[in-house]
Each structure stands twice: as structure tokens, then as C-alpha cells.
PDB file of C-alpha atoms in Angstrom:
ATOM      1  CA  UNK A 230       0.000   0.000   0.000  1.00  0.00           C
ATOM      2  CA  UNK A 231       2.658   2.460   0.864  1.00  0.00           C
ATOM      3  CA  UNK A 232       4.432   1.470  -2.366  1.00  0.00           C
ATOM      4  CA  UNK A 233       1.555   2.903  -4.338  1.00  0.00           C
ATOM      5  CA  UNK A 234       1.377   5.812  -2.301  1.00  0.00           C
ATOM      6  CA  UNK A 235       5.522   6.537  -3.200  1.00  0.00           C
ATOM      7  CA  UNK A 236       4.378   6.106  -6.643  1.00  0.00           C
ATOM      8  CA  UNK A 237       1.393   8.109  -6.728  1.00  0.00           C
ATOM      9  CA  UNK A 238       3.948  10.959  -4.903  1.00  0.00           C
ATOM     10  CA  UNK A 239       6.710  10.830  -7.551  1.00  0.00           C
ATOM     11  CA  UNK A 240       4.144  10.738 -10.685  1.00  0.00           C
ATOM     12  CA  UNK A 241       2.810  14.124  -9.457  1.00  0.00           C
ATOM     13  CA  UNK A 242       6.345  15.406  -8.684  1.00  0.00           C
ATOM     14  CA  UNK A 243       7.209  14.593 -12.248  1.00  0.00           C
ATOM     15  CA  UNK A 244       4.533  16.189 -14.064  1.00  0.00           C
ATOM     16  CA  UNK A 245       5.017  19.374 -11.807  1.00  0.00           C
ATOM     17  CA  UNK A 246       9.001  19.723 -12.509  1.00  0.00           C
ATOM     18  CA  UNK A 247       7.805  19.285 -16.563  1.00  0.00           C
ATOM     19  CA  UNK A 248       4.829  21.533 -16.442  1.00  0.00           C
ATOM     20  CA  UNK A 249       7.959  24.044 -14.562  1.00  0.00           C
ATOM     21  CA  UNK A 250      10.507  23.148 -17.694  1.00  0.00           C
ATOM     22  CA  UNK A 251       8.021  24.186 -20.015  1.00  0.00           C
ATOM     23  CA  UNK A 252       6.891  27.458 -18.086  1.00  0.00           C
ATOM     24  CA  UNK A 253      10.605  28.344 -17.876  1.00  0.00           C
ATOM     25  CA  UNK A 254      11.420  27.451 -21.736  1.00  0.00           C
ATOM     26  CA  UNK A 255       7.854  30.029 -22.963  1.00  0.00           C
ATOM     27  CA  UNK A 256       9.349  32.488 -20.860  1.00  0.00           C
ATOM     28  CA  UNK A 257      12.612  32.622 -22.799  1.00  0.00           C
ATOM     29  CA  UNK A 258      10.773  32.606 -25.803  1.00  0.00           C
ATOM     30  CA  UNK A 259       8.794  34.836 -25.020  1.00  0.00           C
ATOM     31  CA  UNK A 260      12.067  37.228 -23.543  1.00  0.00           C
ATOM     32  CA  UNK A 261      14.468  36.179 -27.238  1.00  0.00           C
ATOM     33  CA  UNK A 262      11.018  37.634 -29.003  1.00  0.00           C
ATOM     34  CA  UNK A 263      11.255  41.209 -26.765  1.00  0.00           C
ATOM     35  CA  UNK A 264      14.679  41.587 -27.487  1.00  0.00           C
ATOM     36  CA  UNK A 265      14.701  41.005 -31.246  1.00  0.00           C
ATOM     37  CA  UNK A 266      11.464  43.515 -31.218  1.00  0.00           C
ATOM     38  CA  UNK A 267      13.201  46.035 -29.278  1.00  0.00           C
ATOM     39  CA  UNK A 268      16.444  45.511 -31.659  1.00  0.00           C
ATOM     40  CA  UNK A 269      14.302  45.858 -34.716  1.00  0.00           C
ATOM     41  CA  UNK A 270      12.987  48.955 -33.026  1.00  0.00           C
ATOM     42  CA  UNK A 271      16.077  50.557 -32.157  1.00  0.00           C
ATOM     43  CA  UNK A 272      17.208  51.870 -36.215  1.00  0.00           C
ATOM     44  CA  UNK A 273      13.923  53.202 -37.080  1.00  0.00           C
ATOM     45  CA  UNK A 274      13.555  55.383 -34.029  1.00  0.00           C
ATOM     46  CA  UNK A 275      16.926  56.816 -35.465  1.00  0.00           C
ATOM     47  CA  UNK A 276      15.118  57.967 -38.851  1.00  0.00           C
ATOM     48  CA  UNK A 277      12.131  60.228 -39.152  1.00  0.00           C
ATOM     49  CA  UNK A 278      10.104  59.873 -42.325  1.00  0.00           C
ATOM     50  CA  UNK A 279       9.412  63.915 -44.058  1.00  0.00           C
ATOM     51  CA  UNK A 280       9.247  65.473 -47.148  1.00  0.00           C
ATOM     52  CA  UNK A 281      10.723  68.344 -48.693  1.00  0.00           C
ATOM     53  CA  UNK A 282       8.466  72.244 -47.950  1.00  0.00           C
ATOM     54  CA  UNK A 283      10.563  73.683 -50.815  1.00  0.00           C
ATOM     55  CA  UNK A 284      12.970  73.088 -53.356  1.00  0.00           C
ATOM     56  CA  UNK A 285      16.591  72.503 -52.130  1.00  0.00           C
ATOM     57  CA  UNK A 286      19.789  71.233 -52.976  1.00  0.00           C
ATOM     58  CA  UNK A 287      21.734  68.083 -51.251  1.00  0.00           C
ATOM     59  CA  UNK A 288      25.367  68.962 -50.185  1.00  0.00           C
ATOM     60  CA  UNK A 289      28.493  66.564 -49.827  1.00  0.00           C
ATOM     61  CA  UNK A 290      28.488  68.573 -45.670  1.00  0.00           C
ATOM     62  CA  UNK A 291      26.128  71.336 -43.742  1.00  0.00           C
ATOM     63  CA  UNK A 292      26.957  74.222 -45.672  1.00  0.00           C
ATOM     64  CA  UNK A 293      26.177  76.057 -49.509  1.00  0.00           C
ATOM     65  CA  UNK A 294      30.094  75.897 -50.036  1.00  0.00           C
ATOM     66  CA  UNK A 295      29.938  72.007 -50.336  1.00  0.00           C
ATOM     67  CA  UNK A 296      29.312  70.406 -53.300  1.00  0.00           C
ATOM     68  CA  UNK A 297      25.767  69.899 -54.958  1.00  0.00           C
ATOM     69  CA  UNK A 298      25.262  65.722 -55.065  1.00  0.00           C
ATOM     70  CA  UNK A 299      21.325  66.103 -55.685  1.00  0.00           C
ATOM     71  CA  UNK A 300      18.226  67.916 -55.125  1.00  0.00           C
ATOM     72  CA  UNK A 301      14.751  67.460 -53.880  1.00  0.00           C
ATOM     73  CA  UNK A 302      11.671  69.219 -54.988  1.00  0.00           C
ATOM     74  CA  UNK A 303       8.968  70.537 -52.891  1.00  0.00           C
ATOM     75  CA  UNK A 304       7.211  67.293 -51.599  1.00  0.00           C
ATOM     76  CA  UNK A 305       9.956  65.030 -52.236  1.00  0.00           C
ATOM     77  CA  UNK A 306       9.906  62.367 -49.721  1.00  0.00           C
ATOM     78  CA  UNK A 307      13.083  62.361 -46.936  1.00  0.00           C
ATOM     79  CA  UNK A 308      14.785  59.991 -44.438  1.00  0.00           C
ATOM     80  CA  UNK A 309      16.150  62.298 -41.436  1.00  0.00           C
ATOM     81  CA  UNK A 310      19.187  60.732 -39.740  1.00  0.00           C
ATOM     82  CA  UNK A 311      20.099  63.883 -37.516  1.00  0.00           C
ATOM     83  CA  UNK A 312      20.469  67.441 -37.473  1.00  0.00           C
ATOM     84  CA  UNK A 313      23.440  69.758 -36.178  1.00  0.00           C
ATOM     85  CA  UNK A 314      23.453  71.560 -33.175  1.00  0.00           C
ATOM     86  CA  UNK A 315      22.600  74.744 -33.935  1.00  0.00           C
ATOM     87  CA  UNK A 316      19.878  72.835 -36.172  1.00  0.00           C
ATOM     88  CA  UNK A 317      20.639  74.404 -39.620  1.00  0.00           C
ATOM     89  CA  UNK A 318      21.718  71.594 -41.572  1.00  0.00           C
ATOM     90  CA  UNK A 319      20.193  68.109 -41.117  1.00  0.00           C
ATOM     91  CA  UNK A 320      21.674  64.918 -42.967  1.00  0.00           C
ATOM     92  CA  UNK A 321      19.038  63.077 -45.314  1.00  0.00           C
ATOM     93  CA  UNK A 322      18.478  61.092 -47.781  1.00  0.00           C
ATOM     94  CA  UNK A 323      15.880  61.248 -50.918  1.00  0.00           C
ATOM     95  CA  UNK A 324      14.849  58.423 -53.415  1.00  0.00           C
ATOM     96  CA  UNK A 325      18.206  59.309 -54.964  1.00  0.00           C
ATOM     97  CA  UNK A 326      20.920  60.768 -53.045  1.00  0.00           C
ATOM     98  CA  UNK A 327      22.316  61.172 -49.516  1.00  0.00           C
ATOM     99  CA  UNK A 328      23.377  64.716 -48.593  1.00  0.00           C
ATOM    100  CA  UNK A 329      23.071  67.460 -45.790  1.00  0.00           C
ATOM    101  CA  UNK A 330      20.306  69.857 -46.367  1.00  0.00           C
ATOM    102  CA  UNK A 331      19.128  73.349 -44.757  1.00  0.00           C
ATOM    103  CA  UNK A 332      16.481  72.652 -41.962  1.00  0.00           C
ATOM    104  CA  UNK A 333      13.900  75.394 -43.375  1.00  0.00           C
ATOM    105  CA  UNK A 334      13.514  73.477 -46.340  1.00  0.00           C
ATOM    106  CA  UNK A 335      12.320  69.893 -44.263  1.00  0.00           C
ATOM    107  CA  UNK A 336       8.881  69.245 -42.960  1.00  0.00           C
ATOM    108  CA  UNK A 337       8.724  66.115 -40.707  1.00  0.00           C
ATOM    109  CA  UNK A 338       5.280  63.967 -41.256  1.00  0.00           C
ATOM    110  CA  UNK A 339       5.456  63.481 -37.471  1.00  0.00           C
ATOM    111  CA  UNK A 340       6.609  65.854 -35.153  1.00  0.00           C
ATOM    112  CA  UNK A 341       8.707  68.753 -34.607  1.00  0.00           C
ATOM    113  CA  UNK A 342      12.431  68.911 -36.441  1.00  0.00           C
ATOM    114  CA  UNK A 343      13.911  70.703 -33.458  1.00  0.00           C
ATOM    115  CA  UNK A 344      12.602  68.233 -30.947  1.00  0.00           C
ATOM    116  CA  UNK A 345      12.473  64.867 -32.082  1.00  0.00           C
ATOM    117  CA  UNK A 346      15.568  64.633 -34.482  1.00  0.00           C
ATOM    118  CA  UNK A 347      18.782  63.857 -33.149  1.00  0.00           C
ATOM    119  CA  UNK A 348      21.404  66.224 -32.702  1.00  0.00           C
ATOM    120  CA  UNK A 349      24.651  65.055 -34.687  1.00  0.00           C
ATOM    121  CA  UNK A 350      28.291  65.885 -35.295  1.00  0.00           C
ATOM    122  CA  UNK A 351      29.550  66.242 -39.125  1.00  0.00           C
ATOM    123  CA  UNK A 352      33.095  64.779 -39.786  1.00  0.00           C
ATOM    124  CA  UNK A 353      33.741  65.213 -43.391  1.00  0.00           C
ATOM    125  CA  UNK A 354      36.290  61.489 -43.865  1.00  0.00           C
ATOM    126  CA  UNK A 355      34.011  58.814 -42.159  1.00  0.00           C
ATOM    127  CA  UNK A 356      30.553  60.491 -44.501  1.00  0.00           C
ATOM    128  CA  UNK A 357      32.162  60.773 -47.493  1.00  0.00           C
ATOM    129  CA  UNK A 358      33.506  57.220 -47.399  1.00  0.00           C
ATOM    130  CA  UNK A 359      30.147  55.724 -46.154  1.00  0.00           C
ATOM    131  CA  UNK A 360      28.521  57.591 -49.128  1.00  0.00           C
ATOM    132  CA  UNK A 361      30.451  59.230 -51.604  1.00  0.00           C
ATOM    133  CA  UNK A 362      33.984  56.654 -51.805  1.00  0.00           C
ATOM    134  CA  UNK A 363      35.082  56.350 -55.317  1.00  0.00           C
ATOM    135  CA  UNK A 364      33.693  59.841 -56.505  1.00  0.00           C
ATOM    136  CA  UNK A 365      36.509  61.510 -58.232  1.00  0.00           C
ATOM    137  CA  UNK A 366      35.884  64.559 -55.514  1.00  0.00           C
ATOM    138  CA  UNK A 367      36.678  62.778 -52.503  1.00  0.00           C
ATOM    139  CA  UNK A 368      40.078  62.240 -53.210  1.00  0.00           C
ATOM    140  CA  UNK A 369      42.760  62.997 -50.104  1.00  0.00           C
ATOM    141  CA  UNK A 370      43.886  66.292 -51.809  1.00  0.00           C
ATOM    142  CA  UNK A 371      40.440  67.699 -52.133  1.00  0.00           C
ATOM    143  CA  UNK A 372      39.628  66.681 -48.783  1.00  0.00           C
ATOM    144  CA  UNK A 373      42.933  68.161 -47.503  1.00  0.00           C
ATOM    145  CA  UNK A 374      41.290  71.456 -48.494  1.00  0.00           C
ATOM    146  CA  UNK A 375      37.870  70.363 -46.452  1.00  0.00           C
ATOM    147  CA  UNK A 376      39.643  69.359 -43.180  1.00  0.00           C
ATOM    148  CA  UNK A 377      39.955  72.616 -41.192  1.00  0.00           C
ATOM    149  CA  UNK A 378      36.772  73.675 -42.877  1.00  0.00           C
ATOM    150  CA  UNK A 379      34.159  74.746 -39.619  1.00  0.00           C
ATOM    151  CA  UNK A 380      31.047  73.592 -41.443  1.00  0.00           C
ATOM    152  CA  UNK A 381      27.246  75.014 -40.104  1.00  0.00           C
ATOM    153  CA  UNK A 382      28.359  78.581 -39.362  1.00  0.00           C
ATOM    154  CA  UNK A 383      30.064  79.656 -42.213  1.00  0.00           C
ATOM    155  CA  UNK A 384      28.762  83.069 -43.395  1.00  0.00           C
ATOM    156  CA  UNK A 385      27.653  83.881 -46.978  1.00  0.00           C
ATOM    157  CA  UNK A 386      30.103  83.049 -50.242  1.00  0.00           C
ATOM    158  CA  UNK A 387      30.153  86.714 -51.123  1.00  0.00           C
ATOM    159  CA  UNK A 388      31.822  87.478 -47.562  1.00  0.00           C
ATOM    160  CA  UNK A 389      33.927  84.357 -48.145  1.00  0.00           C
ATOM    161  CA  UNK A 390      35.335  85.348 -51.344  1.00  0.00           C
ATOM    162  CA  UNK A 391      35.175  88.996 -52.109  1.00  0.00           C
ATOM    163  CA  UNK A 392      36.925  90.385 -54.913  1.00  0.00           C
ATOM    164  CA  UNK A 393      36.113  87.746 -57.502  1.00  0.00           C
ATOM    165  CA  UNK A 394      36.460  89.667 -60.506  1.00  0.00           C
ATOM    166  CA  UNK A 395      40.377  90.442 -58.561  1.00  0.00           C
ATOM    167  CA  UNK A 396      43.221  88.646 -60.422  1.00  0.00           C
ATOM    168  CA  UNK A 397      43.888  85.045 -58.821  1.00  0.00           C
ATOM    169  CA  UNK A 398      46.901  84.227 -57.206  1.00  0.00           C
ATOM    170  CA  UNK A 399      47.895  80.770 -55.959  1.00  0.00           C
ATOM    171  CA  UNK A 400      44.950  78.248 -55.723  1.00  0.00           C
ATOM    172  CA  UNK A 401      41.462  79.256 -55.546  1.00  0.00           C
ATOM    173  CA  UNK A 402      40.012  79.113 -52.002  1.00  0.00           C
ATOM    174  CA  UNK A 403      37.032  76.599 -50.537  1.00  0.00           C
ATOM    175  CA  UNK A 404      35.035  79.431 -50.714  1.00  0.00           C
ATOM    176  CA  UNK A 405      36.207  80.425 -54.207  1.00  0.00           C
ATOM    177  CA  UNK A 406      35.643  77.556 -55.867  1.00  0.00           C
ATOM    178  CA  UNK A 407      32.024  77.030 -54.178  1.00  0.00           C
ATOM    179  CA  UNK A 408      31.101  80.407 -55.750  1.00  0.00           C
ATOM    180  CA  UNK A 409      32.774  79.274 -59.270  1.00  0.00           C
ATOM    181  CA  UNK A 410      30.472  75.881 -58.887  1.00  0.00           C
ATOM    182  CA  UNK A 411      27.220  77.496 -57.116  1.00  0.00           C
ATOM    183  CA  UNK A 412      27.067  80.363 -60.687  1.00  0.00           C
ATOM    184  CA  UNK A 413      27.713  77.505 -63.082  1.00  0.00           C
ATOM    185  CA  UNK A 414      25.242  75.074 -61.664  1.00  0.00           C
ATOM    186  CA  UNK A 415      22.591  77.832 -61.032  1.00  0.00           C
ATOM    187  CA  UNK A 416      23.300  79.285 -65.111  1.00  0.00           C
ATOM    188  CA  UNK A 417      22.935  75.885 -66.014  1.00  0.00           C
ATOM    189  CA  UNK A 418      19.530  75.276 -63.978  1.00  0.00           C
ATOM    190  CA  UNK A 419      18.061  78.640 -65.532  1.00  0.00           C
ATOM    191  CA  UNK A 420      18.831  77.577 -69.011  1.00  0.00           C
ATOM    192  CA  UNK A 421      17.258  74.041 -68.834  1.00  0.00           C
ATOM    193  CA  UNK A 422      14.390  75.530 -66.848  1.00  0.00           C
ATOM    194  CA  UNK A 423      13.822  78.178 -69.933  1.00  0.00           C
ATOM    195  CA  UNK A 424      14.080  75.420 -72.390  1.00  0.00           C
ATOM    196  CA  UNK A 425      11.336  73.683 -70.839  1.00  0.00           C
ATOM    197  CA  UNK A 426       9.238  77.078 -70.481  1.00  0.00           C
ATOM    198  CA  UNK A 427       9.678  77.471 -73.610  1.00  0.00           C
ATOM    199  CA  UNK A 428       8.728  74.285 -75.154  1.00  0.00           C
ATOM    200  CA  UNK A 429       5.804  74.015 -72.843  1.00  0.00           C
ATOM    201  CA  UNK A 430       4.905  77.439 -74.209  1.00  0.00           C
ATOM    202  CA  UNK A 431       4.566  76.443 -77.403  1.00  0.00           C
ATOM    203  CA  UNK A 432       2.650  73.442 -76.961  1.00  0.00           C
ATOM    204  CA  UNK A 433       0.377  75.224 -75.382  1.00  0.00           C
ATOM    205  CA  UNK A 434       0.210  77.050 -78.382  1.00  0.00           C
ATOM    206  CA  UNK A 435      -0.178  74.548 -80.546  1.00  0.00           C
ATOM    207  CA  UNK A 436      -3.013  73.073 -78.592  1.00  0.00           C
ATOM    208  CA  UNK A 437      -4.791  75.817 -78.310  1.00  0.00           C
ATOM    209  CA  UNK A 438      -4.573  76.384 -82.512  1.00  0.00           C
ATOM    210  CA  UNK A 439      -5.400  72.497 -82.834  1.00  0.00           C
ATOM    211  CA  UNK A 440      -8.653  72.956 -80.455  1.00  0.00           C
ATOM    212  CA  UNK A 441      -9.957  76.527 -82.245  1.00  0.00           C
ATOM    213  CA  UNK A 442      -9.437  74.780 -85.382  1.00  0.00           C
ATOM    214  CA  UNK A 443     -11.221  71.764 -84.592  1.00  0.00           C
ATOM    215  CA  UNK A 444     -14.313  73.779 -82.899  1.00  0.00           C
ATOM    216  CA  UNK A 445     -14.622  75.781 -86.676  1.00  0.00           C
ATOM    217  CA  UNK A 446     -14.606  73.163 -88.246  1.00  0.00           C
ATOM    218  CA  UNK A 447     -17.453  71.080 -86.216  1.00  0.00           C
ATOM    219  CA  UNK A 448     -19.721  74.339 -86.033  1.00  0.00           C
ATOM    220  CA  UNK A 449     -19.108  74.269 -90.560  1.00  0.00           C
ATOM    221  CA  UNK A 450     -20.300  70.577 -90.136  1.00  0.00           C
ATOM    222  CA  UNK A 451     -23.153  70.902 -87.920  1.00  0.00           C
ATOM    223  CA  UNK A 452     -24.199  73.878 -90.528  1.00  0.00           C
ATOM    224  CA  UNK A 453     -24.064  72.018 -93.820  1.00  0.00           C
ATOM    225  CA  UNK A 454     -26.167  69.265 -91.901  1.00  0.00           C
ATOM    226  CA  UNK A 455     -29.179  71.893 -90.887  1.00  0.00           C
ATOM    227  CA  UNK A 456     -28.478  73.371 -94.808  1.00  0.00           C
ATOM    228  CA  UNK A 457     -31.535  72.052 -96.769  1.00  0.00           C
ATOM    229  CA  UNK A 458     -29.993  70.542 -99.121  1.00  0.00           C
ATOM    230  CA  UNK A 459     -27.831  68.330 -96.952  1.00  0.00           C
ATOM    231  CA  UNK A 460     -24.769  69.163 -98.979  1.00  0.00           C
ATOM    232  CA  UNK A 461     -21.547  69.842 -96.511  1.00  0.00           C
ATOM    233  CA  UNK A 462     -20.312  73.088 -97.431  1.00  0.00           C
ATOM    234  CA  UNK A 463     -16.645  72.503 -97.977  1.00  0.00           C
ATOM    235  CA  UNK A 464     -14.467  74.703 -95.420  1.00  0.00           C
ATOM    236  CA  UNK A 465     -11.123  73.504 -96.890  1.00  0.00           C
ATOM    237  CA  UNK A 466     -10.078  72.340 -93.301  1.00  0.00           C
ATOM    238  CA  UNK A 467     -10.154  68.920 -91.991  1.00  0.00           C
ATOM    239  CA  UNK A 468      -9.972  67.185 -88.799  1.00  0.00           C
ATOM    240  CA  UNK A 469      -6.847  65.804 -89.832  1.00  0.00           C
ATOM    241  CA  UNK A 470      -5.368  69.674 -90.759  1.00  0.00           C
ATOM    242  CA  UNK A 471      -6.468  70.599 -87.768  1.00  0.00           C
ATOM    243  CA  UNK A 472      -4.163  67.593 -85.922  1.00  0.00           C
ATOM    244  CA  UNK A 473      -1.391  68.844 -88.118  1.00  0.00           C
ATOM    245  CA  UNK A 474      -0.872  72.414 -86.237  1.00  0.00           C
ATOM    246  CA  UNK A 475      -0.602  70.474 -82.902  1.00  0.00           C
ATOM    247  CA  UNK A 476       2.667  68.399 -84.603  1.00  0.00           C
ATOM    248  CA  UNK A 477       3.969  71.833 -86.134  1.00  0.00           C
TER     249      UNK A 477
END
């Protein structure tokens, strides 16, 4: 009798140390699937989704005297990593390039820029390798010339680099060259955007010929049908004339 009872006693022993194993074993599960959530969490509370307010150009660092690696239109969408300091420049990306751009030009979808952004340090050798190695720019003796550069505060390029039209001696400054770059990228900007005004223009043009000439010549149609004799008057213009002027 008491050798049934021993039995009876170790039986429910046993199934309470494995209904303990398997409590313990869920609750590392369950504390391996917090930690890989929380991990998984951690890089996208480092980005802030935005767009672009206005159209602005992505530099190489936080300043106008860098150089121009892309642009974003008003609305483009943005990835913010960070934000200086003093909060004027903030490093993004766009669906095509990764640059620093001014802070006015950046609305966040969620939040305020100042606030919620992380304040971050520039240095010009580990960015350019993590996004700009092999570009024919970011070779040591142009960064040589970047080095001692105090990006952020600089003031405008005209203060930098007075005296432009002044004969040049030895090689041109940072500040020089940025000016050089800024006029030649902005000329070249102007003239594409006039090209496109202008073609735009005249397709307007053109459709607005095509349509007057298409409206005459339905209102002649619609007259030589009401004309008793049910004879089209001929008007000398067809529909497909009147497609010609918009190909013109």
C-alpha cells in the first residue's frame, strides 16, 4: 500500500518539474522575441520619415560651399538621420541621393524637427567614405582642403570670397571655388528651366490652334447638316489639318 502511495507521490512530482521546464522554456521565448522587437525597433527610431516644404539642394556637408550631389523638390519624400546643433543643416536622404540639407527646407510627417531629431556631429572622412567613396571629388587632396573647414556657421560666399572679378593668385580658395560651382550650376539650372518654359509654351500654343481649329470646323459641319440641301459646305479644313498644327 505504501508502495503505491511513493508512486502516486513521484508521478505528481514529475509532471510538476515538466509543467515548470516548459513554463521556464515560454518564458525565454517569449524574452528572445522582446529583445529582437526592441532591436528591430532601435534603427527606425533613429530615422524620421518627411518630405521636402521647398525646393533645395543636397550637399556633400552642412553648408552652400559644399558640393551639390542632388536635389529634392517641394514634396519630395526624406529619411532624417540627424540634425546639427545649432539645427541648420540636417543629414538626409531622398529616393536618390544622400546629402546634408538646410532645416527650413524639411517638414517632418510626425513631429517637430527641433525636438524629435537627433542632434549630430559632421566629420567630413568617415561620410564621405560611407557615401560618396570612389567619386573623383573625394580624393585625399580635395579633402585636404575640407579638413579645417568649420562647417554650419560659415557666413555667406560673397563674404567668403570677395573680390572675384580680382586677379587670382595661388589656388582658388574653398570658398572660391564654391562660388565658381554654385554660378555655373545655377546658369545651367536657368537655361534648362527656360528650355522647358519654352517648349511648354509652345505646346500650349499649338493646342490651343489644334482645339480653335477643330471647334470651326465642327460648327461648318453641324451647318451644312441643318443646310436644306444636306450638302456639306466645304471649309477647306479637316480634322486631320487641324491635328497637323498640334505636330507643327
Amino acid at each position: 500500500m505504501s508502495f503505491k502511495r511513493s508512486s502516486a507521490v513521484t508521478q505528481v512530482a514529475d509532471a510538476r518539474l515538466d509543467q515548470h521546464i516548459k513554463e521556464r522554456a515560454m518564458q525565454q521565448r517569449l524574452s528572445w522575441s522582446l529583445v529582437v522587437l526592441i532591436a528591430a525597433a532601435v534603427p527606425a527610431a533613429a530615422q524620421h520619415a518627411g518630405h521636402a516644404s521647398s525646393l533645395a539642394g543636397l550637399r556633400a556637408g552642412p553648408g552652400e560651399e559644399y558640393r551639390r550631389v542632388g536635389e529634392a523638390s517641394a514634396g519630395n519624400a526624406l529619411t532624417v538621420y540627424g540634425c546639427l546643433k545649432n539645427g541648420t543643416w540636417c543629414d538626409v536622404r531622398t529616393p536618390d541621393a544622400r546629402g546634408w540639407m538646410p532645416a527650413q527646407a524639411i517638414a517632418l510627417e510626425r513631429g517637430d524637427l527641433s525636438r524629435v531629431v537627433p542632434k549630430i556631429e559632421f566629420s567630413l572622412d568617415t561620410y564621405w567614405d560611407a557615401h560618396y567613396r570612389g567619386r573623383e571629388w573625394t580624393v585625399e587632396s580635395e579633402r585636404a582642403l575640407w579638413r579645417d573647414h568649420s562647417p554650419g556657421n560659415s557666413p555667406a560666399l560673397e563674404v567668403l570670397a570677395p573680390g572675384e572679378g580680382l586677379p587670382q593668385t595661388g589656388d582658388p580658395s574653398i570658398a572660391r571655388r564654391a562660388k565658381q560651382e554654385t554660378r555655373v550650376t545655377t546658369e545651367r539650372t536657368n537655361r534648362e528651366r527656360a528650355e522647358i518654359d519654352a517648349a511648354r509654351s509652345l505646346q500650349f500654343k499649338r493646342d490651343q490652334a489644334r482645339t480653335a481649329c477643330r471647334s470651326r470646323q465642327r460648327a461648318q459641319e453641324q451647318s451644312a447638316a441643318r443646310d436644306a440641301n444636306g450638302q456639306p459646305a466645304s471649309s477647306g479644313t479637316s480634322m486631320e489639318d487641324c491635328d497637323r498644327l498640334r505636330d507643327e
